[in-house]
CSV table of C-alpha atoms in Angstrom, one decimal:
chain,number,residue,atom,x,y,z
A,23,MET,CA,-31.5,-29.7,40.7
A,24,ILE,CA,-30.4,-27.7,44.2
A,25,GLY,CA,-34.0,-28.2,46.1
A,26,GLU,CA,-33.9,-32.4,45.1
A,27,GLU,CA,-30.4,-32.8,46.6
A,28,PRO,CA,-29.9,-35.1,49.0
A,29,GLY,CA,-27.7,-34.1,52.3
A,30,ILE,CA,-24.8,-35.4,51.3
A,31,MET,CA,-24.4,-33.7,48.3
A,32,GLU,CA,-25.6,-30.7,50.1
A,33,TYR,CA,-22.3,-31.0,52.3
A,34,VAL,CA,-20.0,-32.2,49.4
A,35,HIS,CA,-21.0,-28.7,47.8
A,36,LEU,CA,-20.2,-27.0,50.9
A,37,ARG,CA,-17.2,-28.2,51.7
A,38,GLY,CA,-16.1,-28.0,47.9
A,39,VAL,CA,-16.9,-24.0,47.7
A,40,GLU,CA,-14.8,-23.8,50.9
A,41,ILE,CA,-12.2,-25.4,49.0
A,42,ILE,CA,-12.6,-22.9,45.9
A,43,GLN,CA,-12.6,-20.3,48.1
A,44,GLN,CA,-9.4,-20.9,50.1
A,45,ILE,CA,-7.6,-21.6,46.4
A,46,GLN,CA,-9.3,-18.4,45.0
A,47,HIS,CA,-7.6,-16.6,47.8
A,48,THR,CA,-4.3,-18.1,47.6
A,49,PHE,CA,-4.3,-17.7,44.0
A,50,ARG,CA,-5.6,-14.3,44.0
A,51,HIS,CA,-2.6,-12.1,42.2
A,52,HIS,CA,-2.4,-15.0,39.7
A,53,VAL,CA,-5.6,-14.5,37.9
A,54,ASP,CA,-3.9,-14.7,34.3
A,55,LEU,CA,-2.0,-18.1,35.2
A,56,MET,CA,-5.3,-19.6,36.4
A,57,GLN,CA,-7.0,-19.0,33.3
A,58,PHE,CA,-3.9,-20.0,31.1
A,59,LEU,CA,-4.1,-23.3,33.1
A,60,THR,CA,-7.7,-23.7,32.5
A,61,ARG,CA,-7.0,-23.3,28.4
A,62,VAL,CA,-4.3,-25.8,28.4
A,63,GLY,CA,-6.9,-28.5,29.7
A,64,ASP,CA,-9.3,-27.0,27.1
A,65,PRO,CA,-10.8,-30.3,25.1
A,66,ARG,CA,-10.8,-28.7,22.1
A,67,TYR,CA,-7.1,-28.0,22.1
A,68,ALA,CA,-6.5,-32.1,22.0
A,69,PHE,CA,-8.2,-31.7,18.2
A,70,LEU,CA,-6.4,-28.6,17.6
A,71,ILE,CA,-2.8,-29.0,19.3
A,72,TYR,CA,-2.3,-32.5,20.9
A,73,PHE,CA,-3.1,-34.8,18.1
A,74,PRO,CA,-1.9,-33.2,15.4
A,75,LEU,CA,1.8,-32.5,17.2
A,76,ALA,CA,1.1,-36.5,18.4
A,77,TYR,CA,0.3,-37.4,14.7
A,78,CYS,CA,3.3,-35.8,13.5
A,79,PHE,CA,5.7,-37.4,15.4
A,80,HIS,CA,4.2,-40.6,15.7
A,81,ARG,CA,1.2,-41.7,13.7
A,82,SER,CA,0.0,-44.6,15.7
A,83,THR,CA,-0.1,-42.1,18.7
A,84,GLY,CA,-1.8,-39.2,16.8
A,85,THR,CA,-4.6,-41.8,15.7
A,86,ARG,CA,-4.8,-43.0,19.4
A,87,VAL,CA,-5.1,-39.8,20.8
A,88,LEU,CA,-7.7,-38.3,18.2
A,89,TRP,CA,-10.0,-41.3,19.4
A,90,ILE,CA,-9.0,-41.0,22.9
A,91,ALA,CA,-10.0,-37.1,22.8
A,92,CYS,CA,-13.4,-38.3,20.9
A,93,LEU,CA,-14.4,-41.0,23.0
A,94,SER,CA,-13.7,-39.1,26.4
A,95,GLU,CA,-15.3,-35.8,25.3
A,96,TRP,CA,-18.4,-37.8,24.0
A,97,LEU,CA,-18.9,-40.2,27.1
A,98,ASN,CA,-17.9,-37.0,29.3
A,99,GLY,CA,-21.0,-35.2,27.5
A,100,VAL,CA,-23.6,-38.3,28.1
A,101,LEU,CA,-22.3,-38.4,31.7
A,102,LYS,CA,-23.2,-35.1,32.6
A,103,ILE,CA,-26.0,-34.0,30.2
A,104,LEU,CA,-28.4,-34.0,33.1
A,105,HIS,CA,-26.6,-33.5,36.5
A,106,GLY,CA,-23.6,-31.6,37.6
A,107,GLU,CA,-23.9,-28.2,39.5
A,108,ARG,CA,-21.3,-25.7,39.0
A,109,PRO,CA,-20.1,-23.4,41.8
A,110,TYR,CA,-20.3,-20.3,40.6
A,111,TRP,CA,-24.4,-20.6,40.1
A,112,TRP,CA,-24.6,-23.2,42.7
A,113,VAL,CA,-24.0,-20.9,45.8
A,114,ASN,CA,-26.6,-18.5,44.5
A,115,GLU,CA,-29.0,-21.3,43.7
A,116,VAL,CA,-28.7,-22.8,47.4
A,117,ARG,CA,-29.3,-19.9,48.9
A,118,LEU,CA,-32.3,-18.8,47.0
A,119,HIS,CA,-34.4,-22.1,47.0
A,120,ASP,CA,-32.8,-23.9,50.2
A,121,HIS,CA,-32.1,-20.0,52.2
A,122,VAL,CA,-28.6,-21.3,53.3
A,123,VAL,CA,-27.3,-18.1,54.4
A,124,ASN,CA,-23.4,-19.7,55.3
A,125,VAL,CA,-22.2,-20.7,52.0
A,126,PRO,CA,-19.4,-18.5,50.9
A,127,SER,CA,-19.4,-16.2,48.2
A,128,LEU,CA,-17.2,-17.0,45.0
A,129,GLU,CA,-15.2,-14.7,42.4
A,130,GLN,CA,-15.9,-14.9,38.8
A,131,TYR,CA,-13.8,-14.4,35.8
A,132,SER,CA,-13.8,-14.3,32.2
A,133,LEU,CA,-13.7,-18.0,31.5
A,134,THR,CA,-16.2,-19.0,34.9
A,135,CYS,CA,-19.1,-19.2,33.3
A,136,GLU,CA,-19.5,-22.6,31.1
A,137,THR,CA,-22.6,-23.4,30.2
A,138,GLY,CA,-22.7,-27.4,30.4
A,139,PRO,CA,-23.1,-29.4,33.4
A,140,GLY,CA,-20.3,-30.0,35.6
A,141,SER,CA,-19.8,-33.6,36.5
A,142,PRO,CA,-17.3,-35.1,35.8
A,143,SER,CA,-15.2,-32.1,34.8
A,144,GLY,CA,-14.7,-32.3,30.7
A,145,HIS,CA,-11.6,-30.6,31.3
A,146,ALA,CA,-9.9,-33.0,33.9
A,147,MET,CA,-11.4,-36.0,32.1
A,148,VAL,CA,-10.1,-35.3,28.6
A,149,THR,CA,-6.7,-34.1,29.7
A,150,SER,CA,-5.9,-36.9,31.6
A,151,ALA,CA,-7.0,-39.9,29.0
A,152,VAL,CA,-4.9,-37.2,26.2
A,153,LEU,CA,-1.8,-37.0,28.2
A,154,TYR,CA,-1.9,-40.4,29.6
A,155,SER,CA,-1.9,-41.8,26.2
A,156,ILE,CA,1.0,-39.8,24.9
A,157,GLY,CA,2.8,-40.4,28.2
A,158,THR,CA,2.4,-44.0,27.7
A,159,SER,CA,3.1,-44.1,23.9
A,160,PHE,CA,6.4,-41.9,24.8
A,161,ILE,CA,7.7,-44.4,27.3
A,162,LYS,CA,7.0,-47.3,24.6
A,163,HIS,CA,8.3,-45.7,21.9
A,164,GLY,CA,10.5,-43.0,22.9
A,165,VAL,CA,12.4,-44.1,26.2
A,166,LYS,CA,11.8,-47.8,26.5
A,167,HIS,CA,15.8,-48.2,26.2
A,168,THR,CA,16.4,-45.8,29.1
A,169,GLY,CA,16.3,-45.9,32.8
A,170,LYS,CA,13.4,-45.1,35.5
A,171,LEU,CA,14.5,-41.7,35.5
A,172,GLU,CA,13.1,-40.9,32.5
A,173,ARG,CA,10.0,-42.6,33.0
A,174,SER,CA,9.8,-41.3,36.1
A,175,LEU,CA,10.1,-37.6,34.8
A,176,VAL,CA,7.1,-38.2,32.4
A,177,TRP,CA,4.9,-39.3,35.0
A,178,ILE,CA,5.9,-36.6,37.0
A,179,SER,CA,5.1,-34.1,34.3
A,180,PHE,CA,1.9,-35.8,33.5
A,181,THR,CA,0.7,-35.6,37.5
A,182,ILE,CA,2.1,-31.8,37.8
A,183,VAL,CA,0.0,-30.6,34.3
A,184,LEU,CA,-3.1,-32.1,35.5
A,185,ILE,CA,-3.0,-31.1,38.8
A,186,ALA,CA,-2.2,-27.4,37.5
A,187,VAL,CA,-5.4,-28.0,35.1
A,188,ASN,CA,-7.7,-29.3,38.0
A,189,ILE,CA,-6.6,-26.3,40.4
A,190,SER,CA,-7.2,-24.1,37.7
A,191,ARG,CA,-10.6,-25.0,37.3
A,192,LEU,CA,-11.4,-24.5,40.6
A,193,PHE,CA,-9.8,-21.2,41.1
A,194,ILE,CA,-12.4,-20.0,38.3
A,195,ALA,CA,-15.3,-21.6,40.1
A,196,THR,CA,-16.7,-23.8,37.3
A,197,HIS,CA,-15.8,-26.8,39.3
A,198,PHE,CA,-16.3,-28.8,42.7
A,199,PRO,CA,-13.3,-30.7,43.8
A,200,HIS,CA,-15.2,-34.0,43.4
A,201,GLN,CA,-15.9,-33.3,40.1
A,202,VAL,CA,-12.3,-33.0,38.9
A,203,VAL,CA,-11.3,-35.9,40.6
A,204,ALA,CA,-13.9,-38.3,39.0
A,205,GLY,CA,-12.9,-36.6,35.4
A,206,SER,CA,-9.3,-37.4,36.2
A,207,ILE,CA,-10.1,-41.1,37.3
A,208,THR,CA,-12.5,-41.7,34.1
A,209,GLY,CA,-10.1,-40.3,31.7
A,210,ILE,CA,-7.1,-42.1,32.7
A,211,LEU,CA,-9.3,-45.6,33.1
A,212,LEU,CA,-10.4,-45.0,29.5
A,213,ALA,CA,-7.3,-44.2,27.8
A,214,GLU,CA,-5.9,-47.5,29.5
A,215,VAL,CA,-8.8,-49.3,27.8
A,216,VAL,CA,-8.3,-47.5,24.4
A,217,LYS,CA,-4.2,-48.0,24.3
A,218,HIS,CA,-5.0,-51.4,24.0
A,219,GLU,CA,-6.8,-51.3,20.7
A,220,HIS,CA,-5.1,-51.0,17.5
A,221,THR,CA,-6.8,-47.9,16.3
A,222,ASN,CA,-4.1,-47.3,13.4
A,223,HIS,CA,-5.6,-50.2,11.2
A,224,LEU,CA,-9.0,-48.9,11.6
A,225,THR,CA,-10.7,-48.4,7.8
A,226,PHE,CA,-12.9,-45.5,6.8
A,227,CYS,CA,-16.0,-47.8,7.3
A,228,HIS,CA,-14.8,-48.1,11.0
A,229,TYR,CA,-14.7,-44.1,11.3
A,230,ILE,CA,-18.2,-44.2,9.6
A,231,VAL,CA,-20.0,-46.6,11.8
A,232,TRP,CA,-18.6,-45.4,15.1
A,233,SER,CA,-19.9,-41.8,14.0
A,234,LEU,CA,-23.2,-42.8,13.3
A,235,LEU,CA,-22.9,-44.6,17.0
A,236,LEU,CA,-21.8,-41.5,18.5
A,237,VAL,CA,-24.8,-39.6,16.8
A,238,SER,CA,-27.4,-42.5,17.6
A,239,GLY,CA,-26.2,-42.2,21.2
A,240,VAL,CA,-26.8,-38.3,21.6
A,241,PHE,CA,-30.0,-38.9,19.9
A,242,LEU,CA,-31.2,-41.5,22.0
A,243,THR,CA,-30.3,-39.5,25.0
A,244,TYR,CA,-31.6,-36.2,23.6
A,245,THR,CA,-35.1,-37.9,22.9
A,246,GLY,CA,-35.0,-39.7,26.3
A,247,ILE,CA,-34.9,-36.5,28.3
A,248,ILE,CA,-37.6,-34.6,26.3
A,249,LEU,CA,-40.0,-37.5,26.5
A,250,LEU,CA,-39.4,-37.4,30.3
A,251,GLY,CA,-40.5,-34.1,30.3
A,252,LEU,CA,-36.9,-32.6,31.5
A,253,ASN,CA,-35.2,-29.7,29.9
A,254,PRO,CA,-31.7,-30.6,28.2
A,255,LEU,CA,-30.7,-27.3,28.2
A,256,TRP,CA,-31.3,-26.5,32.2
A,257,SER,CA,-27.7,-25.6,32.7
A,258,LEU,CA,-27.7,-22.9,30.2
A,259,ASP,CA,-30.5,-21.5,31.8
A,260,LEU,CA,-28.6,-21.0,35.4
A,261,ALA,CA,-25.6,-19.8,33.6
A,262,LYS,CA,-27.4,-16.9,31.9
A,263,LYS,CA,-29.1,-16.3,34.9
A,264,TRP,CA,-26.0,-16.2,37.5
A,265,CYS,CA,-23.1,-15.2,35.1
A,266,ALA,CA,-21.9,-11.8,36.6
A,267,ARG,CA,-21.5,-10.7,33.3
A,268,SER,CA,-23.3,-11.4,30.2
A,269,GLU,CA,-20.6,-11.4,27.8
A,270,TRP,CA,-18.7,-14.2,30.1
A,271,VAL,CA,-21.4,-17.0,29.1
A,272,HIS,CA,-19.9,-19.6,26.6
A,273,PRO,CA,-22.6,-21.4,25.0
A,274,ASP,CA,-20.0,-23.3,23.2
A,275,THR,CA,-19.6,-25.3,26.2
A,276,THR,CA,-22.4,-27.4,26.3
A,277,PRO,CA,-22.4,-30.9,25.8
A,278,PHE,CA,-23.8,-30.8,22.1
A,279,PHE,CA,-21.1,-28.5,20.9
A,280,ALA,CA,-18.9,-31.1,22.1
A,281,PHE,CA,-20.7,-34.0,20.5
A,282,VAL,CA,-20.6,-32.3,17.1
A,283,ARG,CA,-16.6,-31.5,17.3
A,284,ASP,CA,-16.1,-35.4,18.3
A,285,VAL,CA,-18.3,-36.5,15.3
A,286,SER,CA,-17.0,-34.4,12.6
A,287,SER,CA,-13.0,-34.7,14.0
A,288,LEU,CA,-13.9,-38.7,13.4
A,289,ILE,CA,-14.8,-38.2,9.7
A,290,GLY,CA,-12.2,-35.3,9.0
A,291,LYS,CA,-9.4,-37.4,10.2
A,292,TYR,CA,-10.2,-39.7,7.3
């Protein structure tokens, strides 16, 4: 929590808030665009849009996209469940508990008040993992007989979309810069690992076993948190406390909602 942070993290957060404030000032006339971009990177669209489209065009790619979406979101939830401040509440908590008075104020928007912990960024992690998988598959199956120009365009497009999503996350004060960078790198590394797995040949039993493993992992994590006397919903309390409007609080952005989506998607695919 805020009062227990080492000096280095407070410094990182303060510098991050300054960057966010500058981004909010730069794009202050493009609020709708920024909120559209953050929706583009919403992990739920990996299941609702990117997976179905990829599956229609290339079955094995679609299957891999589903697995990467599930694994990246699940891993993200496990990594962030106990830590990861969000800028919109941190700027208020640090003033209240640490009496830091020179913290810049941040604007809030209708998509700002996500309720899960913030590090690493789930939007950045899932988006980078899914788009990286689609990009590598497109190069392998779609443009393998063409030149470097087409391959370059694929990765340029990937980079532009990922940067745009990350900037939008900073703009709405939902993440610090280091959180979107960590999410992007982790997502790409995960996609690089999963792309070597033959997910297209997995049977129904594999899906059931993996679903049970994911559920078990969540259950053990949650039980461990309770046994340690910690509050697994600490971030939800902070979101409700510091969100500018109560109707902007999004309970469906907690890790536990994501876990349910991941498991049900794996079972439902088969």
